[in-house]
Amino acid sequence: MSTRPRVLIARQVFPEVVARLREHFDVTTNDAAAPWSPGELVARLQGQHGALTTGSERIDEAVLAACPDLKVVANMAVGYNNFDVAAFDRHGVVATNAPGVLTETTADFGFALLMATARRISESEHFLRRGEWKHWAYDMFAGGEVHGSTLGILGMGRIGQGIARRGAHGFGMNVIYHNRSRLDAATEAECRAHYVGKEELLRTADHLVLVLPYTPEAHHTIAAAELALMKPTATLINIARGGIVDDAALARALRERRIAAAGLDVFEGEPSVHPDLLTVPNVVLTPHIASATVGTRLAMANLAADNLVGVLVNGQAVTPIR
């Protein structure tokens, strides 16, 4: 019988990453396209010392209590709201994530989603594909200005700062932000960003981008009351996590044109999407792909592998959550 540590890869990943892990561990993989059910995940984790997960796998008290051999779970994501971190602490299991490697790619996508939303790209493409384009009109899909407008950012970590730099340096935008703590003066100067209160952010931003981490306290940070403070010409972009926005309230605001448009890469209860969002035209919807370039996703998988090797071979995680 092998004495090497055993590792479960809960979702399909790059073959070269699987091969790399097999140099160190006895590896079990999920070769199906879909994630395992919670019960099947627990069954597959029996006897495993480590696991590579994505945001689709919920690792909580019940899972950890049922899997006493686990030493480390490496999330192939920067977010970790699928982890009950306090339960990890109680069970002495190391939890890791993949920060840093997806910052610039996700900031690129956030700005792309802002552009698509402000300039009504999806809405106009659907119009064209339906064969409805017959002639030019002065107001046909006239959207909001991006250059020189006010960019608001809620959550000013690495990705938020990346979006701020793109807006300020590339598009001459006036950048304002709100965060749990104010950035240092040098970082503010680099991003050309000004700190404001949350209410001022909501009232002032022409384009509001959400990049804050999900916590129970952040649930529905943007709900009906917050949407009511925004300009009727404003756009809302969410590349953070589902649950930060009240999707039902947002759908109502979009339908009633109380804000101009929204661009969403994340959703409450994803992969399910609130049905009302599917019936309003002024929203751009993407399936949680902000980090989806080949290079970035490979870097994320390799960092998760680094954490498994770090804990189970070298005794030290590379990017522990805490």
mmCIF file of N, CA, C and O in Angstrom, residues 78-81 154-157 179-180 210-219 221 240-241 244:
data_model
loop_
_atom_site.group_PDB
_atom_site.id
_atom_site.type_symbol
_atom_site.label_atom_id
_atom_site.label_comp_id
_atom_site.label_asym_id
_atom_site.label_seq_id
_atom_site.Cartn_x
_atom_site.Cartn_y
_atom_site.Cartn_z
ATOM 1 N N VAL A 78 -9.677 33.256 -5.598
ATOM 2 C CA VAL A 78 -9.261 34.210 -4.577
ATOM 3 C C VAL A 78 -10.339 34.323 -3.498
ATOM 4 O O VAL A 78 -10.038 34.458 -2.315
ATOM 5 N N GLY A 79 -11.608 34.237 -3.886
ATOM 6 C CA GLY A 79 -12.693 34.250 -2.912
ATOM 7 C C GLY A 79 -12.813 32.910 -2.212
ATOM 8 O O GLY A 79 -12.473 31.871 -2.768
ATOM 9 N N TYR A 80 -13.313 32.940 -0.985
ATOM 10 C CA TYR A 80 -13.441 31.691 -0.237
ATOM 11 C C TYR A 80 -14.710 31.678 0.612
ATOM 12 O O TYR A 80 -14.742 31.103 1.703
ATOM 13 N N ASN A 81 -15.772 32.286 0.076
ATOM 14 C CA ASN A 81 -17.028 32.243 0.816
ATOM 15 C C ASN A 81 -17.656 30.847 0.810
ATOM 16 O O ASN A 81 -18.641 30.605 1.502
ATOM 17 N N LEU A 154 -16.474 50.097 -5.073
ATOM 18 C CA LEU A 154 -16.791 49.669 -3.714
ATOM 19 C C LEU A 154 -15.979 48.405 -3.434
ATOM 20 O O LEU A 154 -16.269 47.331 -3.966
ATOM 21 N N GLY A 155 -14.936 48.542 -2.615
ATOM 22 C CA GLY A 155 -13.986 47.470 -2.362
ATOM 23 C C GLY A 155 -12.701 47.775 -3.108
ATOM 24 O O GLY A 155 -12.653 47.643 -4.328
ATOM 25 N N MET A 156 -11.669 48.214 -2.390
ATOM 26 C CA MET A 156 -10.480 48.730 -3.073
ATOM 27 C C MET A 156 -9.257 47.882 -2.732
ATOM 28 O O MET A 156 -8.212 48.385 -2.333
ATOM 29 N N GLY A 157 -9.406 46.559 -2.931
ATOM 30 C CA GLY A 157 -8.259 45.676 -2.825
ATOM 31 C C GLY A 157 -7.468 45.684 -4.126
ATOM 32 O O GLY A 157 -7.534 46.632 -4.914
ATOM 33 N N ASN A 179 -14.160 51.898 0.996
ATOM 34 C CA ASN A 179 -13.534 50.652 1.448
ATOM 35 C C ASN A 179 -13.656 50.595 2.961
ATOM 36 O O ASN A 179 -13.908 51.621 3.616
ATOM 37 N N ARG A 180 -13.463 49.424 3.526
ATOM 38 C CA ARG A 180 -13.501 49.314 4.986
ATOM 39 C C ARG A 180 -12.450 50.202 5.630
ATOM 40 O O ARG A 180 -12.669 50.766 6.695
ATOM 41 N N LEU A 210 -18.433 46.812 -8.176
ATOM 42 C CA LEU A 210 -18.369 46.123 -6.883
ATOM 43 C C LEU A 210 -17.246 45.098 -6.924
ATOM 44 O O LEU A 210 -17.235 44.215 -7.775
ATOM 45 N N VAL A 211 -16.298 45.237 -5.974
ATOM 46 C CA VAL A 211 -15.157 44.323 -5.933
ATOM 47 C C VAL A 211 -14.860 43.925 -4.489
ATOM 48 O O VAL A 211 -13.729 43.586 -4.165
ATOM 49 N N LEU A 212 -15.853 43.974 -3.623
ATOM 50 C CA LEU A 212 -15.635 43.647 -2.223
ATOM 51 C C LEU A 212 -15.828 42.154 -1.972
ATOM 52 O O LEU A 212 -16.596 41.502 -2.681
ATOM 53 N N PRO A 213 -15.135 41.584 -0.986
ATOM 54 C CA PRO A 213 -15.312 40.164 -0.685
ATOM 55 C C PRO A 213 -16.676 39.907 -0.058
ATOM 56 O O PRO A 213 -17.250 40.787 0.604
ATOM 57 N N TYR A 214 -17.188 38.688 -0.264
ATOM 58 C CA TYR A 214 -18.468 38.334 0.357
ATOM 59 C C TYR A 214 -18.240 37.863 1.787
ATOM 60 O O TYR A 214 -17.401 37.019 2.066
ATOM 61 N N THR A 215 -18.989 38.434 2.696
ATOM 62 C CA THR A 215 -19.088 37.967 4.075
ATOM 63 C C THR A 215 -20.562 38.043 4.451
ATOM 64 O O THR A 215 -21.351 38.708 3.758
ATOM 65 N N PRO A 216 -20.976 37.396 5.534
ATOM 66 C CA PRO A 216 -22.381 37.548 5.942
ATOM 67 C C PRO A 216 -22.774 39.011 6.126
ATOM 68 O O PRO A 216 -23.905 39.402 5.814
ATOM 69 N N GLU A 217 -21.829 39.835 6.593
ATOM 70 C CA GLU A 217 -22.128 41.260 6.798
ATOM 71 C C GLU A 217 -22.290 41.999 5.475
ATOM 72 O O GLU A 217 -22.957 43.039 5.413
ATOM 73 N N ALA A 218 -21.674 41.469 4.414
ATOM 74 C CA ALA A 218 -21.748 42.122 3.096
ATOM 75 C C ALA A 218 -22.968 41.681 2.298
ATOM 76 O O ALA A 218 -23.182 42.180 1.192
ATOM 77 N N HIS A 219 -23.782 40.763 2.840
ATOM 78 C CA HIS A 219 -24.950 40.274 2.116
ATOM 79 C C HIS A 219 -25.885 41.434 1.792
ATOM 80 O O HIS A 219 -26.236 42.236 2.669
ATOM 81 N N THR A 221 -25.319 44.165 0.265
ATOM 82 C CA THR A 221 -24.747 45.504 0.413
ATOM 83 C C THR A 221 -25.426 46.484 -0.523
ATOM 84 O O THR A 221 -25.609 47.656 -0.209
ATOM 85 N N ALA A 240 -17.795 40.830 -8.009
ATOM 86 C CA ALA A 240 -17.355 40.415 -6.678
ATOM 87 C C ALA A 240 -17.858 39.008 -6.369
ATOM 88 O O ALA A 240 -17.212 38.021 -6.725
ATOM 89 N N ARG A 241 -19.004 38.906 -5.753
ATOM 90 C CA ARG A 241 -19.624 37.633 -5.429
ATOM 91 C C ARG A 241 -21.131 37.801 -5.450
ATOM 92 O O ARG A 241 -21.656 38.873 -5.144
ATOM 93 N N ILE A 244 -23.898 39.839 -2.769
ATOM 94 C CA ILE A 244 -23.589 41.219 -2.420
ATOM 95 C C ILE A 244 -24.687 42.142 -2.950
ATOM 96 O O ILE A 244 -25.011 43.146 -2.339
#
